[in-house]
PDB file of C-alpha atoms in Angstrom:
ATOM      1  CA  MET A 125      33.126  26.150 -53.819  1.00  0.00           C
ATOM      2  CA  SER A 126      29.648  27.627 -53.523  1.00  0.00           C
ATOM      3  CA  GLN A 127      27.930  26.007 -56.489  1.00  0.00           C
ATOM      4  CA  LEU A 128      25.170  23.804 -55.164  1.00  0.00           C
ATOM      5  CA  PRO A 129      25.614  20.838 -57.573  1.00  0.00           C
ATOM      6  CA  GLU A 130      29.299  20.549 -56.605  1.00  0.00           C
ATOM      7  CA  ILE A 131      28.513  20.549 -52.888  1.00  0.00           C
ATOM      8  CA  ILE A 132      25.759  17.955 -53.375  1.00  0.00           C
ATOM      9  CA  ARG A 133      28.279  15.706 -55.176  1.00  0.00           C
ATOM     10  CA  GLU A 134      30.739  16.214 -52.324  1.00  0.00           C
ATOM     11  CA  PHE A 135      28.005  15.346 -49.792  1.00  0.00           C
ATOM     12  CA  LEU A 136      27.171  12.135 -51.665  1.00  0.00           C
ATOM     13  CA  ARG A 137      30.882  11.188 -51.781  1.00  0.00           C
ATOM     14  CA  TYR A 138      31.082  11.862 -48.031  1.00  0.00           C
ATOM     15  CA  LEU A 139      28.107   9.546 -47.425  1.00  0.00           C
ATOM     16  CA  ARG A 140      29.632   6.827 -49.594  1.00  0.00           C
ATOM     17  CA  VAL A 141      33.223   7.001 -48.331  1.00  0.00           C
ATOM     18  CA  GLU A 142      33.043   8.193 -44.730  1.00  0.00           C
ATOM     19  CA  LYS A 143      29.594   6.964 -43.705  1.00  0.00           C
ATOM     20  CA  ASN A 144      29.702   3.793 -45.827  1.00  0.00           C
ATOM     21  CA  ALA A 145      26.170   4.452 -47.091  1.00  0.00           C
ATOM     22  CA  SER A 146      24.612   1.740 -49.232  1.00  0.00           C
ATOM     23  CA  PRO A 147      23.926   2.327 -52.941  1.00  0.00           C
ATOM     24  CA  LEU A 148      20.185   2.475 -52.191  1.00  0.00           C
ATOM     25  CA  THR A 149      20.720   5.123 -49.505  1.00  0.00           C
ATOM     26  CA  LEU A 150      22.852   7.177 -51.890  1.00  0.00           C
ATOM     27  CA  ALA A 151      20.188   6.875 -54.590  1.00  0.00           C
ATOM     28  CA  ALA A 152      17.520   8.039 -52.118  1.00  0.00           C
ATOM     29  CA  TYR A 153      19.580  11.072 -51.081  1.00  0.00           C
ATOM     30  CA  ARG A 154      20.327  11.921 -54.719  1.00  0.00           C
ATOM     31  CA  SER A 155      16.628  11.600 -55.538  1.00  0.00           C
ATOM     32  CA  ASP A 156      15.661  13.808 -52.583  1.00  0.00           C
ATOM     33  CA  LEU A 157      18.127  16.566 -53.519  1.00  0.00           C
ATOM     34  CA  LYS A 158      17.619  16.543 -57.316  1.00  0.00           C
ATOM     35  CA  PRO A 159      14.269  18.434 -57.518  1.00  0.00           C
ATOM     36  CA  LEU A 160      15.948  21.409 -55.848  1.00  0.00           C
ATOM     37  CA  GLU A 161      17.708  22.254 -59.133  1.00  0.00           C
ATOM     38  CA  GLU A 162      14.360  22.312 -60.969  1.00  0.00           C
ATOM     39  CA  PHE A 163      12.878  24.555 -58.275  1.00  0.00           C
ATOM     40  CA  PHE A 164      15.809  26.987 -58.557  1.00  0.00           C
ATOM     41  CA  LEU A 165      15.336  27.180 -62.328  1.00  0.00           C
ATOM     42  CA  ILE A 166      11.596  27.824 -61.955  1.00  0.00           C
ATOM     43  CA  GLU A 167      12.207  30.471 -59.270  1.00  0.00           C
ATOM     44  CA  ASN A 168      15.051  31.962 -61.351  1.00  0.00           C
ATOM     45  CA  VAL A 169      17.508  31.642 -58.455  1.00  0.00           C
ATOM     46  CA  PRO A 170      21.226  30.921 -59.094  1.00  0.00           C
ATOM     47  CA  LEU A 171      22.243  27.393 -58.100  1.00  0.00           C
ATOM     48  CA  GLU A 172      24.398  28.616 -55.245  1.00  0.00           C
ATOM     49  CA  LEU A 173      24.475  27.548 -51.636  1.00  0.00           C
ATOM     50  CA  ALA A 174      24.008  31.125 -50.429  1.00  0.00           C
ATOM     51  CA  GLY A 175      20.556  31.115 -52.056  1.00  0.00           C
ATOM     52  CA  LEU A 176      19.322  28.385 -49.713  1.00  0.00           C
ATOM     53  CA  THR A 177      17.843  30.465 -46.946  1.00  0.00           C
ATOM     54  CA  THR A 178      15.116  29.315 -44.561  1.00  0.00           C
ATOM     55  CA  PRO A 179      12.365  31.181 -46.504  1.00  0.00           C
ATOM     56  CA  VAL A 180      13.542  29.704 -49.827  1.00  0.00           C
ATOM     57  CA  LEU A 181      13.606  26.198 -48.344  1.00  0.00           C
ATOM     58  CA  ARG A 182      10.093  26.676 -46.942  1.00  0.00           C
ATOM     59  CA  ARG A 183       8.868  27.713 -50.397  1.00  0.00           C
ATOM     60  CA  TYR A 184      10.632  24.669 -51.847  1.00  0.00           C
ATOM     61  CA  PHE A 185       8.910  22.234 -49.477  1.00  0.00           C
ATOM     62  CA  ILE A 186       5.532  23.885 -50.144  1.00  0.00           C
ATOM     63  CA  TRP A 187       6.252  23.599 -53.882  1.00  0.00           C
ATOM     64  CA  LEU A 188       6.981  19.882 -53.446  1.00  0.00           C
ATOM     65  CA  GLN A 189       3.651  19.388 -51.699  1.00  0.00           C
ATOM     66  CA  GLU A 190       1.507  21.531 -53.974  1.00  0.00           C
ATOM     67  CA  ARG A 191       3.112  21.111 -57.396  1.00  0.00           C
ATOM     68  CA  ARG A 192       4.567  17.644 -57.050  1.00  0.00           C
ATOM     69  CA  GLY A 193       1.798  16.195 -54.868  1.00  0.00           C
ATOM     70  CA  LEU A 194       4.236  14.942 -52.259  1.00  0.00           C
ATOM     71  CA  HIS A 195       2.593  13.137 -49.350  1.00  0.00           C
ATOM     72  CA  PRO A 196       3.490  14.171 -45.776  1.00  0.00           C
ATOM     73  CA  ALA A 197       5.542  11.009 -45.149  1.00  0.00           C
ATOM     74  CA  SER A 198       7.618  11.651 -48.283  1.00  0.00           C
ATOM     75  CA  LEU A 199       8.026  15.288 -47.316  1.00  0.00           C
ATOM     76  CA  ARG A 200       9.270  14.250 -43.862  1.00  0.00           C
ATOM     77  CA  ARG A 201      11.893  12.042 -45.518  1.00  0.00           C
ATOM     78  CA  LYS A 202      13.035  14.888 -47.781  1.00  0.00           C
ATOM     79  CA  ILE A 203      13.246  17.260 -44.814  1.00  0.00           C
ATOM     80  CA  ASN A 204      15.386  14.708 -42.969  1.00  0.00           C
ATOM     81  CA  CYS A 205      17.625  14.428 -46.034  1.00  0.00           C
ATOM     82  CA  PHE A 206      18.052  18.199 -46.118  1.00  0.00           C
ATOM     83  CA  ARG A 207      18.828  18.240 -42.402  1.00  0.00           C
ATOM     84  CA  SER A 208      21.652  15.771 -43.009  1.00  0.00           C
ATOM     85  CA  PHE A 209      22.853  17.764 -46.007  1.00  0.00           C
ATOM     86  CA  PHE A 210      22.957  21.049 -44.103  1.00  0.00           C
ATOM     87  CA  HIS A 211      24.598  19.405 -41.110  1.00  0.00           C
ATOM     88  CA  PHE A 212      27.376  18.430 -43.537  1.00  0.00           C
ATOM     89  CA  VAL A 213      27.441  21.918 -45.093  1.00  0.00           C
ATOM     90  CA  VAL A 214      27.834  23.634 -41.708  1.00  0.00           C
ATOM     91  CA  GLU A 215      30.359  21.039 -40.537  1.00  0.00           C
ATOM     92  CA  GLN A 216      32.444  21.705 -43.673  1.00  0.00           C
ATOM     93  CA  GLU A 217      32.086  25.458 -43.000  1.00  0.00           C
ATOM     94  CA  TYR A 218      30.402  26.282 -46.315  1.00  0.00           C
ATOM     95  CA  LEU A 219      27.714  28.055 -44.270  1.00  0.00           C
ATOM     96  CA  ALA A 220      27.910  29.426 -40.749  1.00  0.00           C
ATOM     97  CA  HIS A 221      24.268  28.675 -39.880  1.00  0.00           C
ATOM     98  CA  ASP A 222      21.885  25.846 -40.715  1.00  0.00           C
ATOM     99  CA  PRO A 223      18.839  27.203 -42.611  1.00  0.00           C
ATOM    100  CA  MET A 224      16.944  23.978 -41.804  1.00  0.00           C
ATOM    101  CA  ARG A 225      16.996  24.491 -38.031  1.00  0.00           C
ATOM    102  CA  LYS A 226      13.665  26.365 -38.051  1.00  0.00           C
ATOM    103  CA  ILE A 227      11.887  24.079 -40.512  1.00  0.00           C
ATOM    104  CA  LYS A 228       9.645  21.484 -38.924  1.00  0.00           C
ATOM    105  CA  PRO A 229       8.373  18.395 -40.741  1.00  0.00           C
ATOM    106  CA  PRO A 230       4.634  17.830 -41.080  1.00  0.00           C
ATOM    107  CA  PRO A 231       3.218  15.938 -38.112  1.00  0.00           C
ATOM    108  CA  LYS A 232       2.783  12.207 -38.308  1.00  0.00           C
ATOM    109  CA  PRO A 233      -0.873  11.203 -38.501  1.00  0.00           C
ATOM    110  CA  ASP A 234      -2.385   9.573 -35.453  1.00  0.00           C
ATOM    111  CA  ARG A 235      -2.840   5.883 -36.024  1.00  0.00           C
ATOM    112  CA  VAL A 236      -5.697   3.992 -34.512  1.00  0.00           C
ATOM    113  CA  PRO A 237      -4.415   0.808 -32.876  1.00  0.00           C
ATOM    114  CA  VAL A 238      -5.711  -2.441 -34.314  1.00  0.00           C
ATOM    115  CA  PHE A 239      -6.811  -4.927 -31.693  1.00  0.00           C
ATOM    116  CA  LEU A 240      -6.836  -8.627 -32.321  1.00  0.00           C
ATOM    117  CA  ARG A 241      -9.604 -10.720 -30.906  1.00  0.00           C
ATOM    118  CA  TYR A 242      -8.772 -14.100 -29.476  1.00  0.00           C
ATOM    119  CA  VAL A 243     -11.050 -16.843 -30.734  1.00  0.00           C
ATOM    120  CA  GLY A 244     -10.376 -19.984 -28.845  1.00  0.00           C
TER     121      GLY A 244
END
């Protein structure tokens, strides 16, 4: 089984059955993984797991930011989703190495603390 859509379905079943993920969590994972099919069609890459190399995944995340206008926080969530997915893929021995291990999420912005003033 090397077809990407089949492995994504298996991953979602794994989350539902073995990890007892909520319906909202499953919907979020499905939503995070779905645009990958569109990207593969645009890039003219077969929808196979072997095509998901680190360089291809980097191009995919750049595509999400530039073409889809994804904000850094949303991109971080998608990267975390893909980390979970590839952890599953390696654990199930569909791939020997995790192509996500060298991909870093965008940094979180520094937040300025808000101070409250006591009026008493």
